[in-house]
Coordinates of C-alpha atoms in Angstrom, one line a residue:
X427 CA 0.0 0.0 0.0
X428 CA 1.4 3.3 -0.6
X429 CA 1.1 6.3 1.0
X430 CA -0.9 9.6 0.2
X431 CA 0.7 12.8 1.3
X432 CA -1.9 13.0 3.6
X433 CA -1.0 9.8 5.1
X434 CA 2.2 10.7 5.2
X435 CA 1.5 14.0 7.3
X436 CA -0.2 12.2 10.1
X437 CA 3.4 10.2 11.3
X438 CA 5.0 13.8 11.2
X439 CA 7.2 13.3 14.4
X440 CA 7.0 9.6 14.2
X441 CA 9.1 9.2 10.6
X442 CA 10.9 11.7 9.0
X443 CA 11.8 11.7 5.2
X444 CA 15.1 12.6 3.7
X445 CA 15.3 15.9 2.2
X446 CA 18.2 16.1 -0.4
X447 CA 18.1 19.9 0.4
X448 CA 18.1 19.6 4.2
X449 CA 21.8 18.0 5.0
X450 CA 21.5 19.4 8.9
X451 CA 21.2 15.3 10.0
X452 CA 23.4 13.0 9.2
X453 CA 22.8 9.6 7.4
X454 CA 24.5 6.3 9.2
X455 CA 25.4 4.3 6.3
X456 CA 26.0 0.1 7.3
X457 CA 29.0 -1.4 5.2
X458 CA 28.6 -4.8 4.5
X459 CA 32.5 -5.5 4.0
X460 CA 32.3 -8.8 2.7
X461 CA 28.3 -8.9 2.6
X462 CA 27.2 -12.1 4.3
X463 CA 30.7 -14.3 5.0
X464 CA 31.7 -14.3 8.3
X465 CA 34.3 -16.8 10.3
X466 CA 31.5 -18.2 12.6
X467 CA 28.0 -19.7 12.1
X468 CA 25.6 -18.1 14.7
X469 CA 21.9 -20.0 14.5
X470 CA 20.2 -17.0 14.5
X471 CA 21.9 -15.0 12.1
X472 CA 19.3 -12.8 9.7
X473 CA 22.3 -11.9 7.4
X474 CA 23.3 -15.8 6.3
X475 CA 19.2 -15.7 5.5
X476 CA 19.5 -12.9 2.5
X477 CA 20.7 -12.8 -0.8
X478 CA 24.2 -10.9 -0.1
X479 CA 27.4 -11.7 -2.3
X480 CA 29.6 -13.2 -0.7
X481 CA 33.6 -13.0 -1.2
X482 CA 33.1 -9.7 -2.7
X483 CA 34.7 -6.7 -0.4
X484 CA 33.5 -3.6 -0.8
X485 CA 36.1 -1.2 -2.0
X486 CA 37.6 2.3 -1.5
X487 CA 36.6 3.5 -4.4
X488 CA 32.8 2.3 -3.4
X489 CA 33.4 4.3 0.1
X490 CA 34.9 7.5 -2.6
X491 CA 31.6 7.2 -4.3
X492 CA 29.3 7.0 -1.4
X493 CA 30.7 10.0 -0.3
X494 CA 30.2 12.1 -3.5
X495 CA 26.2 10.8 -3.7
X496 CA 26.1 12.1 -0.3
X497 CA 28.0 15.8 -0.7
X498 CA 27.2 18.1 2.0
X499 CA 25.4 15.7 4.5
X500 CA 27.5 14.3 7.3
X501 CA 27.7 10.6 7.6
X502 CA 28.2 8.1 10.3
X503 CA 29.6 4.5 8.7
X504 CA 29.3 1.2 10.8
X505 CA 31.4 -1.3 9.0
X506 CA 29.6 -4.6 9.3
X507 CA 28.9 -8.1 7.9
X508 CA 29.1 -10.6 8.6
X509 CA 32.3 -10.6 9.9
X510 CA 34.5 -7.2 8.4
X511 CA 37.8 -8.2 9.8
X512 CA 37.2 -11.6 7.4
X513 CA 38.2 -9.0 4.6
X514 CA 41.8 -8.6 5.9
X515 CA 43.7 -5.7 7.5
X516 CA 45.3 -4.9 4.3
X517 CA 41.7 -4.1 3.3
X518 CA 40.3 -2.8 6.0
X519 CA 42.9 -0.9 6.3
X520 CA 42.0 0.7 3.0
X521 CA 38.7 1.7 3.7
X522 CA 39.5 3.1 7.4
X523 CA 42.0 4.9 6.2
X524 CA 39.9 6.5 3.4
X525 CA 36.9 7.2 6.0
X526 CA 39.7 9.1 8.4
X527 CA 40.4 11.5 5.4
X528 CA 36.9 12.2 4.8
X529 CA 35.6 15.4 6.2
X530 CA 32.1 14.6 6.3
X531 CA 32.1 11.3 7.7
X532 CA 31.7 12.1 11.5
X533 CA 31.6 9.0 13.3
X534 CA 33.1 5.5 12.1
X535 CA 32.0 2.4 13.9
X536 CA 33.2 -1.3 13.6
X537 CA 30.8 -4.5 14.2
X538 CA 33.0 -7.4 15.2
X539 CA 32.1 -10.7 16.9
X540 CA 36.1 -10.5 18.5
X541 CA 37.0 -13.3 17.1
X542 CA 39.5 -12.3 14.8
X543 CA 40.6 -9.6 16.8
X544 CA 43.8 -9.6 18.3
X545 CA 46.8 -6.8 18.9
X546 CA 48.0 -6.2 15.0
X547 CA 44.1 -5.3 14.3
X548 CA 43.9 -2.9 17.0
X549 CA 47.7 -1.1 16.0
X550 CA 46.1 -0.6 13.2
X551 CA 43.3 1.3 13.8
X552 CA 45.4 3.0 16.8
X553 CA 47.3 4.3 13.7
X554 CA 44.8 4.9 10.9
X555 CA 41.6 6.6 12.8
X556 CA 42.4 6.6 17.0
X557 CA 38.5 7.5 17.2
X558 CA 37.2 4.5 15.8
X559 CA 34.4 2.9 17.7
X560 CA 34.5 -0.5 18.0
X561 CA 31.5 -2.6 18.8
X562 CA 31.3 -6.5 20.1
X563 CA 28.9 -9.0 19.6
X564 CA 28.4 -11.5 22.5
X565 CA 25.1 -12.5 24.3
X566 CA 26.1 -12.2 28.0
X567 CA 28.0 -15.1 29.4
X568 CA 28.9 -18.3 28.0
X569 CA 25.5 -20.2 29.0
X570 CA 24.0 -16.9 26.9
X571 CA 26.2 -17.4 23.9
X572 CA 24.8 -20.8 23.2
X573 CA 23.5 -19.9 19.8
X574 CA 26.7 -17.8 18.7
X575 CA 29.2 -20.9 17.5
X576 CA 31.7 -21.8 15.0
X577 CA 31.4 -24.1 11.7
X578 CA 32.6 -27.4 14.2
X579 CA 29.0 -26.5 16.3
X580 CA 31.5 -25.2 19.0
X581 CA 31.3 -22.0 21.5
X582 CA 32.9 -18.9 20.5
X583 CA 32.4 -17.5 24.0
X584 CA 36.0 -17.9 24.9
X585 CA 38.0 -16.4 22.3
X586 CA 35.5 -13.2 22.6
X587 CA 36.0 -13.2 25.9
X588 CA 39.6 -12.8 25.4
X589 CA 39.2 -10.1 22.8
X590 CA 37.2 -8.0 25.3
X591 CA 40.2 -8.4 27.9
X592 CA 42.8 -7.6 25.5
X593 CA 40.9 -4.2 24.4
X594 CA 40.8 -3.3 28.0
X595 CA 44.5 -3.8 28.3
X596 CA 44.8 -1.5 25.5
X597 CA 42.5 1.2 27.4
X598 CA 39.9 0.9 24.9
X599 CA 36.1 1.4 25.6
X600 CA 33.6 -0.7 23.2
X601 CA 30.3 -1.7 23.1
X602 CA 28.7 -4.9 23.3
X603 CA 25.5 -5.8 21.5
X604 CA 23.8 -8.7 23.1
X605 CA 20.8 -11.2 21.9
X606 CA 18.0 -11.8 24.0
X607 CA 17.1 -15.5 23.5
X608 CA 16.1 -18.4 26.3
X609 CA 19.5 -18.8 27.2
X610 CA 19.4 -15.3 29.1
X611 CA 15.6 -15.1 30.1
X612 CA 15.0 -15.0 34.1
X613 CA 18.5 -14.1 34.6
X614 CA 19.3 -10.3 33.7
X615 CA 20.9 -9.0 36.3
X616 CA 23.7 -12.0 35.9
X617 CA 24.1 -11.5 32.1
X618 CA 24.4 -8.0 33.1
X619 CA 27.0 -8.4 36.3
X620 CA 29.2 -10.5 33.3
X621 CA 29.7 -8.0 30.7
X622 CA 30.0 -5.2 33.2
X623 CA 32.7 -7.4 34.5
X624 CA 34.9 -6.5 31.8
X625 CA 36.6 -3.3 31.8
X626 CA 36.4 -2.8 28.1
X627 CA 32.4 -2.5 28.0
X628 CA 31.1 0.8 28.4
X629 CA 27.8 0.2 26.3
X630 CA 25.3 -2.4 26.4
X631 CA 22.6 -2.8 24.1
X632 CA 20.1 -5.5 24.8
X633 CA 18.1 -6.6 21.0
X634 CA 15.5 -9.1 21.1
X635 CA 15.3 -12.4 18.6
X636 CA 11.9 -12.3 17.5
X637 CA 12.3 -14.8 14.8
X638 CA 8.8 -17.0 15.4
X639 CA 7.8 -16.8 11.6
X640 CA 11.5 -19.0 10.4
X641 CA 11.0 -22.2 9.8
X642 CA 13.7 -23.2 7.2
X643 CA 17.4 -23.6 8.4
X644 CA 19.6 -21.0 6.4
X645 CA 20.5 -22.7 2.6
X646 CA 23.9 -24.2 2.3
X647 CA 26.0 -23.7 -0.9
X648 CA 27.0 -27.5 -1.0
X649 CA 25.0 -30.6 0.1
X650 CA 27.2 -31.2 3.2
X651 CA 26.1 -29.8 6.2
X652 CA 28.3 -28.6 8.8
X653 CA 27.8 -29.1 12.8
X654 CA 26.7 -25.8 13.2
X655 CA 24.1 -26.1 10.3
X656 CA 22.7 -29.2 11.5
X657 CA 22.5 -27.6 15.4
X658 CA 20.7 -25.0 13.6
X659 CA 18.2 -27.2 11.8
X660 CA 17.2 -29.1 15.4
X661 CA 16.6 -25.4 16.7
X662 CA 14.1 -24.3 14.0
X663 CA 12.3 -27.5 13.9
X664 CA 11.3 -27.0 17.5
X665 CA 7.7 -27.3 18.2
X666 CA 6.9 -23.6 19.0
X667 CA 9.6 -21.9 16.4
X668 CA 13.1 -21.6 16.7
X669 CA 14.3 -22.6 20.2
X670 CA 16.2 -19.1 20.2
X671 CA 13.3 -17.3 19.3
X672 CA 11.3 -14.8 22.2
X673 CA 8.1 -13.5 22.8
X674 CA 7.9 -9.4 23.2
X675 CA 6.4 -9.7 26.4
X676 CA 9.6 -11.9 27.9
X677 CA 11.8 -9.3 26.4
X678 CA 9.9 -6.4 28.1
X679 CA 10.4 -8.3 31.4
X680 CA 14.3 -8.9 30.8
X681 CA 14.9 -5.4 30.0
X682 CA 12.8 -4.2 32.9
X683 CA 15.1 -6.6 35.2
X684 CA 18.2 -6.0 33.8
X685 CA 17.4 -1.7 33.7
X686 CA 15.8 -2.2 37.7
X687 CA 19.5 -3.7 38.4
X688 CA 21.5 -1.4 36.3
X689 CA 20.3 1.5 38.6
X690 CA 20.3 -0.3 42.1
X691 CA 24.0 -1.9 41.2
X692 CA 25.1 1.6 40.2
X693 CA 26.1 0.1 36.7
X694 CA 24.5 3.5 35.5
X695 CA 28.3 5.4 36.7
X696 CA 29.7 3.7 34.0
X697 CA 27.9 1.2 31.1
X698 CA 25.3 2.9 28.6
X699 CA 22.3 0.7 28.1
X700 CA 20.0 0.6 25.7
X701 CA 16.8 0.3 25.4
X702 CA 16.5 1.8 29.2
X703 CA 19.0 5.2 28.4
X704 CA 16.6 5.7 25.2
X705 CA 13.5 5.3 26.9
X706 CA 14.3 7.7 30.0
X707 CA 15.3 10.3 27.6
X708 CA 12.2 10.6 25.6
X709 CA 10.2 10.2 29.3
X710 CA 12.2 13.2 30.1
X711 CA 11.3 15.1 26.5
X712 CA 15.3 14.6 25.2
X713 CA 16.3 13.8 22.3
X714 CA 17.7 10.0 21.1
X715 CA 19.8 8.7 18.2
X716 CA 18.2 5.4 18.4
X717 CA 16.0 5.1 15.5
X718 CA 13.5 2.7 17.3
X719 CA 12.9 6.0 19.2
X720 CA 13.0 8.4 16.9
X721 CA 11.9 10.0 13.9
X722 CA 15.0 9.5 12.2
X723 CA 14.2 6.1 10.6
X724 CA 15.0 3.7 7.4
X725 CA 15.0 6.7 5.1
X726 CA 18.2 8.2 7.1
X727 CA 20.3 4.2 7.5
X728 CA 21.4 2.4 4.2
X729 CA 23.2 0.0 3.8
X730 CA 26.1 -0.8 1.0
X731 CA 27.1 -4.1 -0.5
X732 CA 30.5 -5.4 -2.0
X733 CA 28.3 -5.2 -5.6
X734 CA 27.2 -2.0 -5.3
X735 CA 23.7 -2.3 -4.2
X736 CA 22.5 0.6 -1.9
X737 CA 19.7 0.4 -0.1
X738 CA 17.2 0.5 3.0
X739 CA 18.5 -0.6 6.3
X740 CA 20.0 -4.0 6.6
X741 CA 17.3 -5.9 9.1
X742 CA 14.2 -4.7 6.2
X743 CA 13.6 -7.6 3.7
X744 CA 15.6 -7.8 1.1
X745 CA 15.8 -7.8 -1.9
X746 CA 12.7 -5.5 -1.5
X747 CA 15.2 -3.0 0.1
X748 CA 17.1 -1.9 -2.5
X749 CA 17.0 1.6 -3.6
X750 CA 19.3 2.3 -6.6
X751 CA 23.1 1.1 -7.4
X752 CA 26.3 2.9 -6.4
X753 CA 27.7 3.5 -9.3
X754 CA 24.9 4.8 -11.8
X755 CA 23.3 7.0 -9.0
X756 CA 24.3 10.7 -9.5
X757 CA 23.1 11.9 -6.2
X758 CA 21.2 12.2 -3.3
X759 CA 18.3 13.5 -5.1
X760 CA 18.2 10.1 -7.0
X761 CA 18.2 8.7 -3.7
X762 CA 15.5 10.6 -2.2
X763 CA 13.2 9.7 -5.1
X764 CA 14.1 5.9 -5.2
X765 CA 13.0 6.3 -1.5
X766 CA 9.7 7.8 -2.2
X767 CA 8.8 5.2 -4.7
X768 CA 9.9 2.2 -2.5
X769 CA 6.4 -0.2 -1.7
X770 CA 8.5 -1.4 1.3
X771 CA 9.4 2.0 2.5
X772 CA 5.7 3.1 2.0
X773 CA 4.2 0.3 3.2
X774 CA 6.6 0.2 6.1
X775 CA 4.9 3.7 6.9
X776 CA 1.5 2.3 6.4
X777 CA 2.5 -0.1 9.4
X778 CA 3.0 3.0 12.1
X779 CA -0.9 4.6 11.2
X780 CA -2.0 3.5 14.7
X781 CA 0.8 5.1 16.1
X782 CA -0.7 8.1 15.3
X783 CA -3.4 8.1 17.7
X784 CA -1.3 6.4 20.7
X785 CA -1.0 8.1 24.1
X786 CA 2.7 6.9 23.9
X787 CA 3.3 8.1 20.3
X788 CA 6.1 10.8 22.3
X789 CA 8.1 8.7 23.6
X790 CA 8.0 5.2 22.0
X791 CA 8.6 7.3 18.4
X792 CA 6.8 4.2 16.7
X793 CA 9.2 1.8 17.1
X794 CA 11.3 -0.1 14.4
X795 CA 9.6 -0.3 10.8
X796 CA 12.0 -4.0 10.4
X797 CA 10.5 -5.7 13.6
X798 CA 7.3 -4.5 12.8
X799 CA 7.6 -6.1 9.1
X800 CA 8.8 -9.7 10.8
X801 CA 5.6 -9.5 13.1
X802 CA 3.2 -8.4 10.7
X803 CA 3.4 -12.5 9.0
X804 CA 2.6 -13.6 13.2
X805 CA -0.5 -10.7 13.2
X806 CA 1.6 -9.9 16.3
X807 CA 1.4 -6.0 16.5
X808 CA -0.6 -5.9 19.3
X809 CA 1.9 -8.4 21.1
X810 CA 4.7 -5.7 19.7
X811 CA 3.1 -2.7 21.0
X812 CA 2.2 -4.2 24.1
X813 CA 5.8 -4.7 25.0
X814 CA 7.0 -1.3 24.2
X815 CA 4.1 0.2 26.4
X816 CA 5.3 -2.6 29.2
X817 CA 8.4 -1.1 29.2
X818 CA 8.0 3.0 29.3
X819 CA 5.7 2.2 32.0
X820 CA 8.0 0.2 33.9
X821 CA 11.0 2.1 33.5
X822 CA 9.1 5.3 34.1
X823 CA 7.9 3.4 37.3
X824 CA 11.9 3.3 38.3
X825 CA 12.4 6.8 37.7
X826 CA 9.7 7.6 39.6
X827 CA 10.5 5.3 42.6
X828 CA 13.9 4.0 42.1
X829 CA 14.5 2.8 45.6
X830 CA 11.5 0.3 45.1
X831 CA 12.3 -1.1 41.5
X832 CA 9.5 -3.8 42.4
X833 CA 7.4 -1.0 41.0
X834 CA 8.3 -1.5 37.7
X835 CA 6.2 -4.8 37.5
X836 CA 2.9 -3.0 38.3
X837 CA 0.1 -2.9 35.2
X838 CA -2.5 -1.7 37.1
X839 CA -0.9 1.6 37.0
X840 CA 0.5 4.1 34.0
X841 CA 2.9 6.5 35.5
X842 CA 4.4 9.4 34.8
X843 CA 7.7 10.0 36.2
X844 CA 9.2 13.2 37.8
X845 CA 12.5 13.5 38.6
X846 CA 13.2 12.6 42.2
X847 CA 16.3 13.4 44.0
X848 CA 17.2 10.2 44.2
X849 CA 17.6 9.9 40.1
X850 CA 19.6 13.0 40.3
X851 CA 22.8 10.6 39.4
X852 CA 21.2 8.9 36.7
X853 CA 20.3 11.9 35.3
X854 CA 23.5 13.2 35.4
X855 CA 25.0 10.8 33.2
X856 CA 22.0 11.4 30.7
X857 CA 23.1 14.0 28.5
X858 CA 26.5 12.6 28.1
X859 CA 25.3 9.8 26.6
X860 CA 24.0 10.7 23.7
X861 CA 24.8 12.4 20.3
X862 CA 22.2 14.6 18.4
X863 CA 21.6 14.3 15.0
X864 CA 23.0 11.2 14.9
X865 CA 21.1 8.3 13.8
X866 CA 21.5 4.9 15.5
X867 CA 21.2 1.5 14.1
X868 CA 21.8 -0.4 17.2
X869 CA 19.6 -3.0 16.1
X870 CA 22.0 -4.6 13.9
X871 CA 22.6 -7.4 16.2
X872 CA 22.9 -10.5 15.0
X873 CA 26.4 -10.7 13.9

């Protein structure tokens, strides 16, 4: 279904489209290095599900030309995958350095699962761009990580563990993006504890696996299946869905546990986490670069492939996603048009209409167009919804009383929070913690 302009005008503040001749936001742009090869063979993984090339890198000449589409409008680049470092430092090394000498590119971010990462990698970046964030993927402690394995069916945990020690002897701060599956349901505040046990983490972002509509096991290039591809086939023939798959409601309750314990254990002082710091921002009428909680949505996060393809943000379907290819598009204009004729982008819209009518419209920002597409086969909006109402109104329930965080399971009451003296610390930390204008796509989670 498409859109009318009228339509359109009633998500104003829920979605906002690009504007070729507004360049005051920037654009996060997801590079997917080697598309979908990576070194391990996580269950879970949604990239291993799409049509990505594989082998392929993408090049600095690609990076060259993403920049000239984009002239004038700042842009933050996540380089992702699979697994990036799979494209070797040489490589890397090409791009990074080609992003560093980029005026307009404002933030660069690296996705890793750590497995690959050792002290050569991180020279490297120490020399070619010092600011580089790096980001880890690992689902709490080792009983977590069951789904995140190599090839041979076997853990990673260990190896990612060491990474995450080895970047905290070399003083560096990362964040850690972590699945919510079974394997960390009922016990938040331990999965919590373990990452904050490293000295690397300063971030935490909690996603949820809401993967009840797969029910093939990802296609193998060959007829011989590997451990990890038979493992995965056991887990999606499971009688409810794949045995790493969630209800919303369980994730509202993890992140309401594990945001209670982040205050109480004073984890606040030092670890970001998301969706809690997100959620008490818009509570408090701030700003977030979180697209799930703003208005800064898939027409402001692309993603690039090794082939050339540009298009929508990497979690929508694809192909349905793509926009336009790199090297016959002339510039952002071209863009901003293939975006307004996209049927997934308009009907992705179409999905947020009853958002327009919602009491918590201001502060849930409508959500994330991608999870509502992979509900939308389950008819599970309500269930989606319901969950992100669950959680403003428990977590404004801990701002309101954070000495009794038992509040925060009460659904007899909505509350409204005020700002008690007793937040005054969490508060403090707030506005540091954020960066305006920037648009986050801390969603891309399973690496």
């Amino acid at each position: 279904m498409n859109l009318s302009t009228e339509q359109r005008h009633t998500i104003d503040g829920l979605y906002r489209s690009l504007d070729a001749d507004d360049t005051g936001t920037a654009v996060s742009v997801i590079v997917k290095t080697r598309g979908e090869t990576c070194d391990i063979d996580c269950l879970y993984c949604y990239e291993k599900r799409k049509e990505a090339p594989g082998g392929a890198r993408v090049s600095a000449d690609q990076i060259r030309r993403l920049a000239s589409i984009f002239k004038g409008r700042k842009l933050a680049v996540e380089l992702h995958g699979g697994e990036p470092l799979t494209a070797g430092r040489e490589h890397i090394g090409e791009i990074i350095a080609e992003l560093a000498g980029l005026p307009q590119v404002v933030r660069v971010s690296l996705q890793t699962n750590g497995v690959l990462l050792d002290a050569d990698w991180l020279d490297m970046f120490d020399t070619l761009c010092p600011d580089l964030r790096i980001g880890i993927s690992l689902d709490g402690d080792a009983q977590g990580n069951a789904w995140r394995v190599g090839y041979d069916g076997k853990p990673v945990y260990p190896r990612v563990a060491a990474a995450l020690n080895l970047l905290a002897e070399r003083g560096r701060s990362v964040g850690v993006i972590a699945a919510v599956t079974p394997a960390v349901l009922d016990r938040a505040e331990e999965v919590l504890d373990h990452l904050a046990d490293f000295g690397s983490v300063n971030a935490i972002s909690f996603v949820p696996c809401f993967d009840s509509t797969i029910r093939r096991s990802t296609a193998l290039p060959s007829r011989r299946k590997s451990a990890s591809r038979l493992l995965q086939q056991a887990a999606v023939n499971a009688a409810d869905g794949p045995a790493w798959a969630i209800h919303p409601d369980e994730y509202a309750q993890f992140v309401l546990a594990a945001t209670a314990h982040w205050i109480t254990a004073g984890h606040f002082a030092r670890i970001k986490l998301e969706p809690a710091v997100s959620t008490i921002r818009r509570l408090r009428g701030l700003t977030t670069g979180f697209c799930h909680f703003s208005d800064l949505k898939c027409d402001h996060v692309f993603t690039l492939y090794p082939d050339g393809r540009l298009g929508s943000c990497d979690e929508l379907p694809w192909p349905q996603a793509r926009l336009t290819q790199l090297e016959s598009t002339a510039d952002e204009h071209e863009v901003v048009r293939a975006q307004q004729e996209s049927l997934l982008l308009n009907q992705g819209k179409a999905l947020m209409d009853k958002c327009t009518t919602c009491d918590y419209r201001t502060t849930c920002g409508g959500g994330c167009i991608a999870t509502r597409w992979r509900q939308d086969p389950a008819n599970d909006h309500d269930a989606y919804c319901d969950y992100r109402m669950r959680m403003i109104d428990g977590v404004a329930a801990l701002l309101a009383q954070p000495a009794q965080p038992a509040g925060a399971w009460c659904q007899s009451l909505r509350w409204r929070p005020r700002t008690p003296n007793s937040m005054r610390d969490v508060n403090a930390f707030l506005t540091s913690w954020d960066t305006p204008n920037l648009v986050g796509n801390s969603q891309a989670a399973h690496q």
